[in-house]
Tab-separated table of N, CA and C in Angstrom:
chain	number	residue	atom	x	y	z
A	1	MET	N	143.911	274.105	163.145
A	1	MET	CA	143.660	275.492	162.783
A	1	MET	C	143.270	275.516	161.312
A	2	ASN	N	142.176	276.209	160.983
A	2	ASN	CA	141.756	276.266	159.586
A	2	ASN	C	142.370	277.461	158.863
A	3	VAL	N	142.217	277.511	157.553
A	3	VAL	CA	142.859	278.536	156.727
A	3	VAL	C	142.462	279.954	157.137
A	4	PRO	N	141.165	280.256	157.355
A	4	PRO	CA	140.838	281.630	157.780
A	4	PRO	C	141.529	282.036	159.076
A	5	ASP	N	141.681	281.089	160.024
A	5	ASP	CA	142.387	281.390	161.271
A	5	ASP	C	143.850	281.694	161.006
A	6	GLN	N	144.475	280.939	160.105
A	6	GLN	CA	145.878	281.167	159.764
A	6	GLN	C	146.060	282.520	159.091
A	7	VAL	N	145.142	282.880	158.196
A	7	VAL	CA	145.211	284.180	157.519
A	7	VAL	C	145.043	285.300	158.536
A	8	SER	N	144.064	285.138	159.426
A	8	SER	CA	143.819	286.150	160.459
A	8	SER	C	145.033	286.308	161.364
A	9	GLU	N	145.627	285.189	161.763
A	9	GLU	CA	146.813	285.230	162.619
A	9	GLU	C	147.981	285.886	161.876
A	10	GLY	N	148.130	285.560	160.600
A	10	GLY	CA	149.195	286.159	159.791
A	10	GLY	C	149.031	287.664	159.676
A	11	LEU	N	147.809	288.131	159.494
A	11	LEU	CA	147.546	289.574	159.422
A	11	LEU	C	147.858	290.251	160.747
A	12	ALA	N	147.481	289.602	161.841
A	12	ALA	CA	147.745	290.169	163.167
A	12	ALA	C	149.243	290.294	163.406
A	13	ILE	N	150.015	289.295	163.002
A	13	ILE	CA	151.471	289.341	163.179
A	13	ILE	C	152.067	290.451	162.324
A	14	CYS	N	151.592	290.602	161.095
A	14	CYS	CA	152.091	291.672	160.219
A	14	CYS	C	151.800	293.046	160.821
A	15	GLN	N	150.595	293.204	161.368
A	15	GLN	CA	150.234	294.477	161.981
A	15	GLN	C	151.076	294.733	163.223
A	16	LEU	N	151.319	293.708	164.001
A	16	LEU	CA	152.159	293.842	165.188
A	16	LEU	C	153.576	294.204	164.783
A	17	ARG	N	154.092	293.561	163.760
A	17	ARG	CA	155.437	293.866	163.274
A	17	ARG	C	155.533	295.315	162.827
A	18	ASP	N	154.496	295.820	162.200
A	18	ASP	CA	154.477	297.208	161.752
A	18	ASP	C	154.618	298.159	162.943
A	19	VAL	N	153.918	297.883	164.023
A	19	VAL	CA	154.019	298.712	165.233
A	19	VAL	C	155.395	298.560	165.863
A	20	LEU	N	155.881	297.343	165.955
A	20	LEU	CA	157.199	297.113	166.548
A	20	LEU	C	158.319	297.756	165.730
A	21	ASP	N	158.170	297.767	164.407
A	21	ASP	CA	159.153	298.449	163.566
A	21	ASP	C	159.256	299.922	163.944
A	22	ARG	N	158.141	300.545	164.243
A	22	ARG	CA	158.143	301.966	164.604
A	22	ARG	C	158.713	302.170	165.992
A	23	VAL	N	158.167	301.465	166.968
A	23	VAL	CA	158.569	301.732	168.350
A	23	VAL	C	159.925	301.136	168.700
A	24	GLY	N	160.422	300.217	167.866
A	24	GLY	CA	161.714	299.616	168.129
A	24	GLY	C	162.848	300.249	167.339
A	25	ASP	N	162.530	301.182	166.491
A	25	ASP	CA	163.535	301.886	165.695
A	25	ASP	C	164.422	302.713	166.620
A	26	LYS	N	165.743	302.686	166.388
A	26	LYS	CA	166.661	303.346	167.321
A	26	LYS	C	166.383	304.832	167.471
A	27	TRP	N	166.035	305.511	166.374
A	27	TRP	CA	165.781	306.955	166.481
A	27	TRP	C	164.475	307.211	167.235
A	28	SER	N	163.462	306.388	166.977
A	28	SER	CA	162.189	306.553	167.691
A	28	SER	C	162.379	306.358	169.186
A	29	VAL	N	163.153	305.348	169.554
A	29	VAL	CA	163.405	305.073	170.972
A	29	VAL	C	164.072	306.284	171.629
A	30	LEU	N	165.091	306.835	170.981
A	30	LEU	CA	165.797	307.982	171.567
A	30	LEU	C	164.889	309.215	171.649
A	31	ILE	N	164.118	309.466	170.612
A	31	ILE	CA	163.198	310.614	170.624
A	31	ILE	C	162.160	310.446	171.727
A	32	MET	N	161.592	309.239	171.844
A	32	MET	CA	160.586	308.985	172.882
A	32	MET	C	161.190	309.184	174.273
A	33	ALA	N	162.420	308.753	174.457
A	33	ALA	CA	163.072	308.909	175.765
A	33	ALA	C	163.254	310.395	176.091
A	34	ILE	N	163.676	311.182	175.131
A	34	ILE	CA	163.885	312.616	175.363
A	34	ILE	C	162.559	313.313	175.627
A	35	LEU	N	161.549	313.006	174.820
A	35	LEU	CA	160.245	313.650	175.001
A	35	LEU	C	159.545	313.182	176.280
A	36	GLY	N	159.995	312.067	176.838
A	36	GLY	CA	159.437	311.602	178.111
A	36	GLY	C	159.688	312.590	179.233
A	37	ASP	N	160.709	313.446	179.069
A	37	ASP	CA	161.011	314.468	180.078
A	37	ASP	C	160.250	315.769	179.838
A	38	GLY	N	159.478	315.831	178.756
A	38	GLY	CA	158.681	317.024	178.478
A	38	GLY	C	158.849	317.490	177.045
A	39	PRO	N	158.019	318.444	176.643
A	39	PRO	CA	158.061	318.946	175.263
A	39	PRO	C	159.436	319.510	174.918
A	40	ARG	N	159.793	319.378	173.652
A	40	ARG	CA	161.076	319.892	173.162
A	40	ARG	C	160.880	320.569	171.813
A	41	ARG	N	161.701	321.571	171.569
A	41	ARG	CA	161.732	322.192	170.254
A	41	ARG	C	162.505	321.267	169.319
A	42	TYR	N	162.240	321.434	168.039
A	42	TYR	CA	162.937	320.629	167.033
A	42	TYR	C	164.445	320.762	167.198
A	43	SER	N	164.908	321.988	167.356
A	43	SER	CA	166.354	322.222	167.460
A	43	SER	C	166.942	321.557	168.706
A	44	GLU	N	166.193	321.514	169.791
A	44	GLU	CA	166.668	320.833	171.005
A	44	GLU	C	166.819	319.333	170.763
A	45	LEU	N	165.836	318.761	170.066
A	45	LEU	CA	165.915	317.334	169.750
A	45	LEU	C	167.139	317.056	168.887
A	46	ARG	N	167.352	317.889	167.904
A	46	ARG	CA	168.484	317.684	166.977
A	46	ARG	C	169.815	317.721	167.729
A	47	ARG	N	169.959	318.661	168.642
A	47	ARG	CA	171.202	318.762	169.421
A	47	ARG	C	171.356	317.603	170.401
A	48	SER	N	170.250	317.066	170.867
A	48	SER	CA	170.283	316.010	171.888
A	48	SER	C	170.616	314.626	171.342
A	49	ILE	N	170.436	314.431	170.033
A	49	ILE	CA	170.599	313.095	169.462
A	49	ILE	C	171.805	313.098	168.532
A	50	ASP	N	172.906	312.605	169.049
A	50	ASP	CA	174.143	312.560	168.287
A	50	ASP	C	174.004	311.612	167.098
A	51	GLY	N	174.375	312.094	165.927
A	51	GLY	CA	174.403	311.239	164.752
A	51	GLY	C	173.151	311.225	163.905
A	52	ILE	N	172.084	311.882	164.349
A	52	ILE	CA	170.860	311.882	163.552
A	52	ILE	C	170.907	313.049	162.562
A	53	SER	N	170.552	312.776	161.335
A	53	SER	CA	170.513	313.835	160.329
A	53	SER	C	169.195	314.601	160.455
A	54	GLN	N	169.169	315.785	159.903
A	54	GLN	CA	167.939	316.585	159.925
A	54	GLN	C	166.813	315.836	159.222
A	55	ARG	N	167.138	315.212	158.103
A	55	ARG	CA	166.130	314.473	157.349
A	55	ARG	C	165.574	313.305	158.165
A	56	MET	N	166.454	312.539	158.824
A	56	MET	CA	166.001	311.385	159.608
A	56	MET	C	165.177	311.828	160.811
A	57	LEU	N	165.585	312.921	161.444
A	57	LEU	CA	164.811	313.435	162.574
A	57	LEU	C	163.412	313.828	162.109
A	58	THR	N	163.338	314.534	160.990
A	58	THR	CA	162.042	314.958	160.459
A	58	THR	C	161.175	313.755	160.101
A	59	LEU	N	161.744	312.778	159.412
A	59	LEU	CA	160.978	311.581	159.031
A	59	LEU	C	160.491	310.811	160.255
A	60	THR	N	161.354	310.670	161.251
A	60	THR	CA	160.980	309.921	162.454
A	60	THR	C	159.888	310.651	163.226
A	61	LEU	N	160.025	311.963	163.365
A	61	LEU	CA	158.987	312.736	164.061
A	61	LEU	C	157.651	312.650	163.331
A	62	ARG	N	157.685	312.718	162.016
A	62	ARG	CA	156.437	312.592	161.236
A	62	ARG	C	155.799	311.227	161.448
A	63	SER	N	156.609	310.186	161.456
A	63	SER	CA	156.074	308.838	161.674
A	63	SER	C	155.478	308.700	163.069
A	64	LEU	N	156.157	309.242	164.066
A	64	LEU	CA	155.632	309.197	165.434
A	64	LEU	C	154.340	310.002	165.550
A	65	GLU	N	154.276	311.103	164.833
A	65	GLU	CA	153.054	311.911	164.821
A	65	GLU	C	151.931	311.143	164.121
A	66	ARG	N	152.242	310.536	163.002
A	66	ARG	CA	151.250	309.745	162.243
A	66	ARG	C	150.697	308.607	163.095
A	67	ASP	N	151.566	308.001	163.897
A	67	ASP	CA	151.155	306.882	164.754
A	67	ASP	C	150.421	307.333	166.011
A	68	GLY	N	150.276	308.636	166.187
A	68	GLY	CA	149.542	309.141	167.352
A	68	GLY	C	150.341	309.143	168.635
A	69	LEU	N	151.677	309.111	168.523
A	69	LEU	CA	152.524	309.075	169.712
A	69	LEU	C	153.099	310.438	170.068
A	70	VAL	N	153.152	311.331	169.089
A	70	VAL	CA	153.734	312.662	169.271
A	70	VAL	C	152.790	313.704	168.684
A	71	ILE	N	152.732	314.850	169.339
A	71	ILE	CA	151.967	316.002	168.851
A	71	ILE	C	152.956	317.081	168.438
A	72	ARG	N	152.720	317.649	167.265
A	72	ARG	CA	153.543	318.739	166.740
A	72	ARG	C	152.746	320.031	166.861
A	73	THR	N	153.344	321.035	167.494
A	73	THR	CA	152.678	322.325	167.662
A	73	THR	C	153.542	323.413	167.041
A	74	VAL	N	152.951	324.164	166.107
A	74	VAL	CA	153.651	325.272	165.463
A	74	VAL	C	153.128	326.570	166.054
A	75	THR	N	154.046	327.377	166.577
A	75	THR	CA	153.699	328.680	167.118
A	75	THR	C	154.156	329.730	166.109
A	76	PRO	N	153.206	330.534	165.595
A	76	PRO	CA	153.598	331.541	164.600
A	76	PRO	C	154.522	332.587	165.217
A	77	SER	N	155.694	332.681	164.680
A	77	SER	CA	156.682	333.669	165.093
A	77	SER	C	157.711	333.735	163.977
A	78	THR	N	158.705	334.557	164.142
A	78	THR	CA	159.764	334.632	163.147
A	78	THR	C	161.076	334.271	163.819
A	79	PRO	N	161.692	333.148	163.523
A	79	PRO	CA	161.156	332.055	162.701
A	79	PRO	C	160.085	331.283	163.466
A	80	PRO	N	159.276	330.475	162.752
A	80	PRO	CA	158.224	329.715	163.449
A	80	PRO	C	158.824	328.787	164.503
A	81	ARG	N	158.148	328.692	165.616
A	81	ARG	CA	158.585	327.780	166.685
A	81	ARG	C	157.803	326.478	166.544
A	82	VAL	N	158.530	325.368	166.520
A	82	VAL	CA	157.903	324.051	166.394
A	82	VAL	C	158.287	323.231	167.620
A	83	ASP	N	157.281	322.791	168.342
A	83	ASP	CA	157.481	321.974	169.544
A	83	ASP	C	156.867	320.597	169.335
A	84	TYR	N	157.476	319.618	169.983
A	84	TYR	CA	156.978	318.241	169.942
A	84	TYR	C	156.786	317.767	171.366
A	85	GLU	N	155.704	317.029	171.566
A	85	GLU	CA	155.452	316.434	172.879
A	85	GLU	C	154.726	315.116	172.698
A	86	LEU	N	154.789	314.301	173.713
A	86	LEU	CA	154.142	312.999	173.667
A	86	LEU	C	152.644	313.134	173.879
A	87	THR	N	151.886	312.292	173.204
A	87	THR	CA	150.459	312.167	173.463
A	87	THR	C	150.305	311.301	174.725
A	88	PRO	N	149.096	311.184	175.261
A	88	PRO	CA	148.911	310.286	176.407
A	88	PRO	C	149.370	308.845	176.108
A	89	VAL	N	149.091	308.337	174.915
A	89	VAL	CA	149.556	306.990	174.558
A	89	VAL	C	151.075	306.991	174.415
A	90	GLY	N	151.628	308.064	173.868
A	90	GLY	CA	153.077	308.191	173.755
A	90	GLY	C	153.751	308.138	175.115
A	91	HIS	N	153.109	308.733	176.121
A	91	HIS	CA	153.668	308.687	177.484
A	91	HIS	C	153.726	307.261	178.011
A	92	THR	N	152.704	306.452	177.695
A	92	THR	CA	152.732	305.060	178.166
A	92	THR	C	153.885	304.303	177.522
A	93	LEU	N	154.163	304.581	176.254
A	93	LEU	CA	155.292	303.944	175.583
A	93	LEU	C	156.611	304.482	176.117
A	94	SER	N	156.653	305.764	176.418
A	94	SER	CA	157.876	306.385	176.923
A	94	SER	C	158.344	305.718	178.216
A	95	THR	N	157.411	305.322	179.041
A	95	THR	CA	157.752	304.621	180.287
A	95	THR	C	158.484	303.323	179.967
A	96	GLU	N	157.966	302.590	179.001
A	96	GLU	CA	158.599	301.329	178.600
A	96	GLU	C	159.958	301.584	177.955
A	97	VAL	N	160.029	302.593	177.110
A	97	VAL	CA	161.289	302.954	176.449
A	97	VAL	C	162.323	303.365	177.490
A	98	GLY	N	161.884	304.080	178.516
A	98	GLY	CA	162.788	304.485	179.588
A	98	GLY	C	163.432	303.286	180.254
A	99	SER	N	162.660	302.236	180.452
A	99	SER	CA	163.210	300.996	181.037
A	99	SER	C	164.250	300.382	180.113
A	100	LEU	N	163.980	300.394	178.813
A	100	LEU	CA	164.931	299.860	177.840
A	100	LEU	C	166.216	300.681	177.822
A	101	ILE	N	166.102	301.991	177.883
A	101	ILE	CA	167.277	302.871	177.911
A	101	ILE	C	168.092	302.594	179.181
A	102	LYS	N	167.405	302.491	180.313
A	102	LYS	CA	168.093	302.228	181.583
A	102	LYS	C	168.831	300.894	181.519
A	103	TRP	N	168.163	299.864	180.995
A	103	TRP	CA	168.804	298.556	180.859
A	103	TRP	C	170.032	298.667	179.966
A	104	SER	N	169.911	299.386	178.862
A	104	SER	CA	171.024	299.551	177.921
A	104	SER	C	172.210	300.236	178.580
A	105	GLU	N	171.931	301.264	179.370
A	105	GLU	CA	173.008	301.970	180.073
A	105	GLU	C	173.697	301.050	181.070
A	106	GLN	N	172.918	300.259	181.798
A	106	GLN	CA	173.479	299.371	182.817
A	106	GLN	C	174.301	298.234	182.225
A	107	HIS	N	173.985	297.830	181.001
A	107	HIS	CA	174.635	296.663	180.410
A	107	HIS	C	175.500	296.985	179.194
A	108	ARG	N	175.735	298.254	178.945
A	108	ARG	CA	176.534	298.674	177.793
A	108	ARG	C	177.936	298.057	177.824
A	109	GLU	N	178.602	298.112	178.969
A	109	GLU	CA	179.960	297.559	179.078
A	109	GLU	C	179.963	296.047	178.887
A	110	TYR	N	178.991	295.380	179.468
A	110	TYR	CA	178.895	293.925	179.315
A	110	TYR	C	178.764	293.556	177.841
A	111	ILE	N	177.878	294.239	177.130
A	111	ILE	CA	177.657	293.971	175.701
A	111	ILE	C	178.943	294.240	174.917
A	112	SER	N	179.608	295.327	175.242
A	112	SER	CA	180.855	295.684	174.562
A	112	SER	C	181.918	294.605	174.766
A	113	MET	N	182.049	294.129	175.991
A	113	MET	CA	183.022	293.063	176.284
A	113	MET	C	182.648	291.773	175.564
A	114	ALA	N	181.389	291.420	175.568
A	114	ALA	CA	180.938	290.199	174.888
A	114	ALA	C	181.240	290.278	173.401
A	115	ARG	N	181.028	291.428	172.801
A	115	ARG	CA	181.328	291.597	171.376
A	115	ARG	C	182.814	291.443	171.092
A	116	ARG	N	183.639	292.057	171.941
A	116	ARG	CA	185.096	291.942	171.755
A	116	ARG	C	185.540	290.482	171.874
A	117	THR	N	184.997	289.784	172.859
A	117	THR	CA	185.338	288.372	173.053
A	117	THR	C	184.904	287.557	171.843
A	118	PHE	N	183.699	287.751	171.401
A	118	PHE	CA	183.181	287.014	170.249
A	118	PHE	C	184.013	287.298	169.000
A	119	ASP	N	184.321	288.557	168.751
A	119	ASP	CA	185.067	288.953	167.549
A	119	ASP	C	186.500	288.448	167.565
A	120	SER	N	187.066	288.235	168.751
A	120	SER	CA	188.447	287.778	168.825
A	120	SER	C	188.581	286.266	168.653
A	121	GLU	N	187.492	285.548	168.741
A	121	GLU	CA	187.529	284.071	168.616
A	121	GLU	C	187.546	283.641	167.175
């Protein structure tokens, strides 16, 4: 492999890591899973995700919007209504995220037991 190939491969890995950082982030995964069931208001998302701060929710939604995975719609009213929904590409990711969530639910106890065993040794 020559140097230009190595540089090109290195750039591709960095770009892939950048995407994986976004889609693998715990808050992004949870938001994508919730939006997979349909559009949600900001306040609904906030109530649905235990432990997320308003600032983190806002930052994560902005990043998902920037990446083209979520659409933000503001409806003029008092107070303004803000809805979020998945883009067509976001829906394709949501399917994959749904599988990850399902796997996590099915194996949560196993992971918990393994951690307790490991920590006690």
